[in-house]
Coordinates of C-alpha atoms in Angstrom, one line a residue:
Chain A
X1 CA 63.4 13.6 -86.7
X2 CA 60.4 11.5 -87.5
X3 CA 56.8 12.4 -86.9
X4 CA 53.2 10.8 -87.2
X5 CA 51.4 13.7 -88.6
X6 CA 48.0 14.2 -87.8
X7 CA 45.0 13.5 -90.5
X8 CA 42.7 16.1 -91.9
X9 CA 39.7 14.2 -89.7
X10 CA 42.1 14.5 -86.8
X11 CA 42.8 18.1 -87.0
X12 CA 39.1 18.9 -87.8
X13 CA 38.6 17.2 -84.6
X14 CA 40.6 19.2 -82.8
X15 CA 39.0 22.4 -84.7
X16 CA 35.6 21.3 -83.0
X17 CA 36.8 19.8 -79.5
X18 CA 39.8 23.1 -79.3
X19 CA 41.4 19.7 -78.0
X20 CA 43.5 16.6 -79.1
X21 CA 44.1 13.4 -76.5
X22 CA 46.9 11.2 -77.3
X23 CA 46.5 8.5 -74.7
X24 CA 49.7 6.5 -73.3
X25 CA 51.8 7.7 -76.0
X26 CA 55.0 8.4 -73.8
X27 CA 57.0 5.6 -73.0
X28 CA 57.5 4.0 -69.3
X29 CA 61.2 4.5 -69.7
X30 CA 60.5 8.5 -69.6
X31 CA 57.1 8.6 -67.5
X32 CA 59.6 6.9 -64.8
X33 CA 61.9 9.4 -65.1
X34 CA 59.5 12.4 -64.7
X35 CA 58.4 12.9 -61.1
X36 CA 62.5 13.2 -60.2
X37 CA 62.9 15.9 -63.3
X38 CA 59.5 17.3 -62.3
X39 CA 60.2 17.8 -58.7
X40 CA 63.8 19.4 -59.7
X41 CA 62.3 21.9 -61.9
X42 CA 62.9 22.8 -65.2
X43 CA 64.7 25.9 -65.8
X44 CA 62.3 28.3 -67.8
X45 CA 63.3 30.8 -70.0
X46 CA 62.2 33.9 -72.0
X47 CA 58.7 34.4 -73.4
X48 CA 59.0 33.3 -77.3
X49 CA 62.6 31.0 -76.9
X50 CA 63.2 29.0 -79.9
X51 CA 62.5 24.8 -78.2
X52 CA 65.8 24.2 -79.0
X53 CA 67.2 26.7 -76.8
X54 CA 64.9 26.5 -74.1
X55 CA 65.3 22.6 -73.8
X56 CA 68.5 21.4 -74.9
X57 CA 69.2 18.3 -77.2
X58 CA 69.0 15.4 -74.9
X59 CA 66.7 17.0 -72.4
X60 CA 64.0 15.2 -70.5
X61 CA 61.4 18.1 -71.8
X62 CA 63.0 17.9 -75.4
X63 CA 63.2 14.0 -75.8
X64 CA 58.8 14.4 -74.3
X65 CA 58.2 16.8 -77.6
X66 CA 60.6 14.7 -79.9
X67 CA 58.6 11.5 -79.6
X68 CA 57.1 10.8 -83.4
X69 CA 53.6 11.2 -81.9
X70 CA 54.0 13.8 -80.3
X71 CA 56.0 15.7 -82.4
X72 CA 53.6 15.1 -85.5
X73 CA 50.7 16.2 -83.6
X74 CA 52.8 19.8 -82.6
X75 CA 54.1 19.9 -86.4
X76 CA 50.5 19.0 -87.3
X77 CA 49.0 22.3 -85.1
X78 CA 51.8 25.0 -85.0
X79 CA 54.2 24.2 -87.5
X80 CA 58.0 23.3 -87.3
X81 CA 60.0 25.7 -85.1
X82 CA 57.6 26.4 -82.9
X83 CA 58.6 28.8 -80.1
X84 CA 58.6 28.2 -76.2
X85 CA 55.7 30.7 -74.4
X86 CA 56.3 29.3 -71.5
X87 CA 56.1 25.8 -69.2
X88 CA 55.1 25.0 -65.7
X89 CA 55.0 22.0 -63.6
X90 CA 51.2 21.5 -61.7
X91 CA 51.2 19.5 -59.0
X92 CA 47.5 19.0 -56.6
X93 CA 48.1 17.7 -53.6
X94 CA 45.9 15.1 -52.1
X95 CA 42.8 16.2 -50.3
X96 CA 43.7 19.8 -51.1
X97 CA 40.0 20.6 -50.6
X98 CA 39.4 22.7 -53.7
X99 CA 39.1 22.6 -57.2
X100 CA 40.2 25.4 -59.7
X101 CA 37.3 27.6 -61.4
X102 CA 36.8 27.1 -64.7
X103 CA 38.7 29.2 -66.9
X104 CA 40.4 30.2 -70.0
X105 CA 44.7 31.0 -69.8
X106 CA 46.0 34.3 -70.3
X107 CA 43.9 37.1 -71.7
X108 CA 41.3 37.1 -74.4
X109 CA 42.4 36.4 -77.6
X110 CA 40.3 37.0 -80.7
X111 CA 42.5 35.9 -83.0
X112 CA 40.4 33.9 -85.4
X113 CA 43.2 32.6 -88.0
X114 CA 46.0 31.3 -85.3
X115 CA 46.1 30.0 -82.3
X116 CA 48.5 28.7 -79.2
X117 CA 49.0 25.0 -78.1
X118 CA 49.4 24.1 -74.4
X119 CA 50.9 20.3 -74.0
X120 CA 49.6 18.9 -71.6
X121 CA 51.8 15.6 -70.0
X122 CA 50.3 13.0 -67.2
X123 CA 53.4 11.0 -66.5
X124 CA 51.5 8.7 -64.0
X125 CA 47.7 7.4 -64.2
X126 CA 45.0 9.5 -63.2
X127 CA 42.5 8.2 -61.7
X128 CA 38.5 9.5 -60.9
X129 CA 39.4 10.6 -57.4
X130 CA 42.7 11.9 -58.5
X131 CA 40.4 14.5 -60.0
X132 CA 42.4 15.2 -63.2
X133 CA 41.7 18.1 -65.6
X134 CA 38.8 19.2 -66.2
X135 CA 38.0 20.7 -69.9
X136 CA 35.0 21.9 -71.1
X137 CA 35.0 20.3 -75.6
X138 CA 34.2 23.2 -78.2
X139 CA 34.6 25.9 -75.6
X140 CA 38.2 27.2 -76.9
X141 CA 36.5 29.7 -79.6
X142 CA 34.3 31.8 -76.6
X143 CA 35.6 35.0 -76.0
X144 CA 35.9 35.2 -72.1
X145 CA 38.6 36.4 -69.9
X146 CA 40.3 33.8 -67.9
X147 CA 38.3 33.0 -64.9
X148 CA 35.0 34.9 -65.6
X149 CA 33.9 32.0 -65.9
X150 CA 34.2 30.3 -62.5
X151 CA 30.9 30.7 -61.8
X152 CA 30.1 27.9 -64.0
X153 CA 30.9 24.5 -62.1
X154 CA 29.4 21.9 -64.7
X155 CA 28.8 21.8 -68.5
X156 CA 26.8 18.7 -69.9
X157 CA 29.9 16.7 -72.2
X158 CA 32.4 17.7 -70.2
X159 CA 35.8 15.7 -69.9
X160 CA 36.7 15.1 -66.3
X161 CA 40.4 13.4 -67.4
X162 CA 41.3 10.3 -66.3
X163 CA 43.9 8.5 -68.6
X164 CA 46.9 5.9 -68.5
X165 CA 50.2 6.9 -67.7
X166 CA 52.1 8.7 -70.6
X167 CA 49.1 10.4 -71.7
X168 CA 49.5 13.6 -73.1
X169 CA 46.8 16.7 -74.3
X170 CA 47.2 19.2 -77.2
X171 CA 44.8 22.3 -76.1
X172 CA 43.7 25.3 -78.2
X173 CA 44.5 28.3 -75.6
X174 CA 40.6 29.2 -75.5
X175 CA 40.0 26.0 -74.0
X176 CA 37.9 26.4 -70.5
X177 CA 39.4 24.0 -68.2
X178 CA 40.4 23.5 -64.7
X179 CA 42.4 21.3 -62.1
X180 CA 39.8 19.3 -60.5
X181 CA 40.1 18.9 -56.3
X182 CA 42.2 15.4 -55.7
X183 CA 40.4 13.6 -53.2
X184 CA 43.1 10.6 -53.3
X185 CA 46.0 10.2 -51.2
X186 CA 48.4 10.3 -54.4
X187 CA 49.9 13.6 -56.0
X188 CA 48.9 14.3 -59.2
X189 CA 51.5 15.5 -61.6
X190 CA 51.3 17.3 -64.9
X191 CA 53.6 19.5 -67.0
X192 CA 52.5 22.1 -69.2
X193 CA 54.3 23.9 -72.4
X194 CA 52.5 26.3 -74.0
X195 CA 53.5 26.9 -77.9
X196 CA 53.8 30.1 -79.9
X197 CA 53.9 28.9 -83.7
X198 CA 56.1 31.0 -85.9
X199 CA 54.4 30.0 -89.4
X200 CA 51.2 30.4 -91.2
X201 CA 49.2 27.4 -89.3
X202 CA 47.8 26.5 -93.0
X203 CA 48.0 23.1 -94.2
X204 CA 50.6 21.9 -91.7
X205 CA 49.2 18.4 -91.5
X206 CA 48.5 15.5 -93.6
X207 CA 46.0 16.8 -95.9
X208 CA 45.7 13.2 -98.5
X209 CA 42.0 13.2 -96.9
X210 CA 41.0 17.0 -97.2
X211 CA 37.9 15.9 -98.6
X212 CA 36.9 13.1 -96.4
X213 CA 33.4 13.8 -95.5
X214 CA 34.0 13.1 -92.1
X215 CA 36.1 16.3 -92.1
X216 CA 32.7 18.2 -92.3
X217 CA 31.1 15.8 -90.1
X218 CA 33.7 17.0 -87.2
X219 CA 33.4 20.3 -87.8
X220 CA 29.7 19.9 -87.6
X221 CA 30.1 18.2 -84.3
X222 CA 27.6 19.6 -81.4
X223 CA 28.7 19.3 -77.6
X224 CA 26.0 18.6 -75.0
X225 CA 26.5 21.5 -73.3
X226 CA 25.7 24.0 -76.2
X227 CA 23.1 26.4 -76.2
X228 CA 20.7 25.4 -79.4
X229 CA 21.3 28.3 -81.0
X230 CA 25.4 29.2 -80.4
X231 CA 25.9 25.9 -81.2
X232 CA 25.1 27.3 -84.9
X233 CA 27.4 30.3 -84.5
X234 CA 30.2 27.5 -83.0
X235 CA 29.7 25.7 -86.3
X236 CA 30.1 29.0 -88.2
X237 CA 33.2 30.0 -86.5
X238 CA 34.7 27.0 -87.0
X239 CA 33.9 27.3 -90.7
X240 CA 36.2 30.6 -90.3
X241 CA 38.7 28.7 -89.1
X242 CA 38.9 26.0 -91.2
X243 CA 39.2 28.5 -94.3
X244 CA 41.8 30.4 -92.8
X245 CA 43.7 26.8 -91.6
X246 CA 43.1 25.1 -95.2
X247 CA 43.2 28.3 -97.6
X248 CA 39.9 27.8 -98.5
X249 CA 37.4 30.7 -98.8
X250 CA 35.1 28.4 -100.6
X251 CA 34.3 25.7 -97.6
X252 CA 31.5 25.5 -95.7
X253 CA 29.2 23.2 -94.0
X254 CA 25.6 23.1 -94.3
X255 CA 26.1 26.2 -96.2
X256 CA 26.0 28.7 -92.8
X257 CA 29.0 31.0 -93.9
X258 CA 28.3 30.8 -97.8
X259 CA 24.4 32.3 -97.1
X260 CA 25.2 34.7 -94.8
X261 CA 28.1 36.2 -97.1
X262 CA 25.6 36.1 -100.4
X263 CA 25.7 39.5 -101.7
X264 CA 24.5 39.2 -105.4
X265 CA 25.1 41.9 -107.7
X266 CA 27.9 43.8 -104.5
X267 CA 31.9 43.7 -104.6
X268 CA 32.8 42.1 -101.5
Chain B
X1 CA 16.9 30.6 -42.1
X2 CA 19.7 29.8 -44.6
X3 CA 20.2 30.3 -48.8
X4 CA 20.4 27.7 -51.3
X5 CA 21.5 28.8 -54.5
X6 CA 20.8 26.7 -57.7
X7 CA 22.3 28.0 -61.1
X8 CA 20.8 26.3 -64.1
X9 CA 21.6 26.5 -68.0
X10 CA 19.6 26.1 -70.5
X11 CA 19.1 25.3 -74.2
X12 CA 16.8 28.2 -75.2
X13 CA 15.4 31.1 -73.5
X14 CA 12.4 28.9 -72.3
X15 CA 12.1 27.5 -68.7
X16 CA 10.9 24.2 -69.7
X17 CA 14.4 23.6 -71.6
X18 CA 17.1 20.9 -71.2
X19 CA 19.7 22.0 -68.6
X20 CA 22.8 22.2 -70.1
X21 CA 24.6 23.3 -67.0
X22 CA 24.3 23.8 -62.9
X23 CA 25.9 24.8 -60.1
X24 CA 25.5 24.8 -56.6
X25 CA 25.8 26.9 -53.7
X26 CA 25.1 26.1 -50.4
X27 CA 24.5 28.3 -47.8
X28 CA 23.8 25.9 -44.9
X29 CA 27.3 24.7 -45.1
X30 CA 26.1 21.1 -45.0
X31 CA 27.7 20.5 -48.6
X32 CA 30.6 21.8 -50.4
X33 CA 30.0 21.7 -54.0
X34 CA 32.5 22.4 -56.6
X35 CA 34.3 22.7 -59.8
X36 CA 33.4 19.4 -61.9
X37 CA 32.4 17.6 -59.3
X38 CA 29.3 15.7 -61.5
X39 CA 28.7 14.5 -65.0
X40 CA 24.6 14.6 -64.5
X41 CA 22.5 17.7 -63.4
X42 CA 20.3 17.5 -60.5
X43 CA 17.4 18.4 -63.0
X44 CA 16.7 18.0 -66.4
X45 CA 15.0 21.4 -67.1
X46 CA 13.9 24.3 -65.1
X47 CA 10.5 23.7 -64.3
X48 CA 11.3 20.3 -63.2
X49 CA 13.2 22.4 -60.4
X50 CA 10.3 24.5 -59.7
X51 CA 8.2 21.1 -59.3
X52 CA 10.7 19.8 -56.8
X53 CA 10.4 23.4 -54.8
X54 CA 13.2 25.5 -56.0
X55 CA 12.1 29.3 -56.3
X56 CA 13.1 31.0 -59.4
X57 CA 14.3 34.3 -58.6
X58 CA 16.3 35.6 -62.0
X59 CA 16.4 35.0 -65.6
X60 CA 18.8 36.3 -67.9
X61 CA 17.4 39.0 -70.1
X62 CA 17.2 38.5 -73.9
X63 CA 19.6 41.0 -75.1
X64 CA 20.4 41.1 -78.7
X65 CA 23.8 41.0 -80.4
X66 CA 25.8 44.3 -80.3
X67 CA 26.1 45.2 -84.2
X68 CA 29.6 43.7 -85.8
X69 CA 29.4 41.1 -82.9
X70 CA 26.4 38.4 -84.0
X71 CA 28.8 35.4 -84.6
X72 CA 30.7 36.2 -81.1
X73 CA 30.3 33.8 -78.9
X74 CA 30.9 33.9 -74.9
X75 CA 29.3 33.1 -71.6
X76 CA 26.1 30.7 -71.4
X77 CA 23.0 33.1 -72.2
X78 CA 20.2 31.6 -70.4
X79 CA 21.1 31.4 -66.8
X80 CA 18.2 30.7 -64.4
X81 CA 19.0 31.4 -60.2
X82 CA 17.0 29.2 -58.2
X83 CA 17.1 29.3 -54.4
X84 CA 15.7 27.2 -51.5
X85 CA 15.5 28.1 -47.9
X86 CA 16.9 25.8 -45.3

């Protein structure tokens, strides 16, 4: 099968944002397809099912994740043979009145050296008053519990999502996001797959540009809506991350982790 | 006599900070604000709300990391409540 895999920037991006957008990338010959498959429902099946078992060869869902860009970008993130968590159509209906809360999927998870991907598919265009999804960049390493935090209705940065037809979203599972209220006359359609990887997510991707300084530039990246000082303890974490993704104990930018772990003269 | 509520986020622990967040709740039913329904806050610190007549009536509390937790991060720290009478 052939894949685009993602670049070391592209992956640090993702690192920082806990988010990857690949606009337009699915071809009309599928996204014309999609409402029909959508609205029939795809069968689901067990937590943890191998992709080729939940979606068989040939598949509308399987021939969405083969795509070279797509697949790269899933091959790039959880590794090959990912498994199936689980998948789920969304539809909001137009002028539904209301708009999700804010929140995080599932539970709290504190893993710091692995992490889930939810796909995210838009097979038509989404428009401003189609209110498409809302996600909140740099949020996905916060440890809250799914929708504690409704309360919250905007961030500063935030991505209200509006996007071509075809577009599709790779989303760290700490992500905060929400379905924003459609206030169009047009129902909004998007299909979700969350992945469980089943290898070491270390040095997955393309890594010819491991030292490209814009690597550390991304990582360094501040989002509008941080908090002066988290936003050093988001760069710090991300530093964890990044060592546990590339093997490297030894990275660091602007030298948060490396002074903080300086204990001259101990055994660590 | 009806509530207003006003949520602001800010930077620091300071009143006069940027707002990096806000929500609404309005009491008088005259409105309906939701879930990202803006990409600019109605202010762009907290005192700049008090100037336009909003009374502050809680700050968050400056509470310091649990040990083993410093580099946890979570909810927004510095959440201001405003409120306005209508």
């Amino acid at each position: 099968m052939r894949t685009t895999l993602l670049t070391s920037v592209q992956v640090a991006g993702f690192v920082a944002a806990g988010y990857l957008r690949l606009d337009g990338v699915v071809p009309d010959e599928l996204n014309d397809q999609a409402i029909d498959v959508l609205e029939a429902g795809i069968p689901r099946s067990p937590y943890g099912t191998p992709v080729a078992k939940a979606f068989p060869d040939g598949s509308f869902a399987r021939r969405l994740i083969e795509l070279p860009a797509v697949a790269g970008a899933l091959h790039s993130l959880v590794g090959p043979d990912p498994t199936v968590d689980h998948h789920a159509v969304h539809v909001r209906e137009p002028r539904e009145g209301h708009a999700q809360p804010l929140h995080a999927d599932a539970i709290i998870d504190t893993r710091m050296d692995a992490f889930d991907v939810q796909l995210m598919y838009y097979p038509r265009e989404v428009s401003a008053d189609m209110g498409g999804t809302l996600v909140v960049p740099g949020s996905h390493l916060r440890r809250t519990n799914e929708s504690d935090t409704g309360r919250y209705q905007n961030l500063r940065g935030q991505t209200r999502l509006t996007c071509p037809a075809g577009t599709v979203m790779l989303l760290h599972h700490g992500i905060w996001h929400g379905g924003r209220r459609n206030d169009s006359d047009v129902r909004r359609y998007m299909f979700k797959i969350r992945f469980n990887p089943t290898v070491p997510q270390v040095r997955l991707w393309d890594v010819s540009d491991l030292e490209d300084p814009a690597v550390s530039a991304e990582l360094d990246r501040r989002f509008p809506w941080y908090e002066h000082a988290t936003g050093r303890l988001e760069a710090h974490n991300r530093v964890r991350l990044w060592r546990a993704m590339t093997g490297d104990p030894s990275f660091d930018v602007e030298y948060w982790n490396t002074r903080v772990n300086n204990r001259p003269g101990r055994v660590a | 006599m009806k509530q207003q509520v006003l949520v602001l986020y800010l930077a620091t622990s300071a009143l006069d900070a940027p707002v990096v967040g806000w929500s609404r709740y309005d009491g008088t039913g005259r409105t309906d604000p939701t879930t990202g329904d803006g990409d600019e806050p109605p202010y762009e610190t907290g005192v700049e709300a008090l100037r336009d007549g909003w009374r502050l009536f809680q700050a968050s509390q400056l509470i310091p990391p649990y040990p083993g937790h410093e580099y946890d991060t979570s909810f927004l720290k510095h959440e201001f409540f405003f409120e306005k009478l209508s």
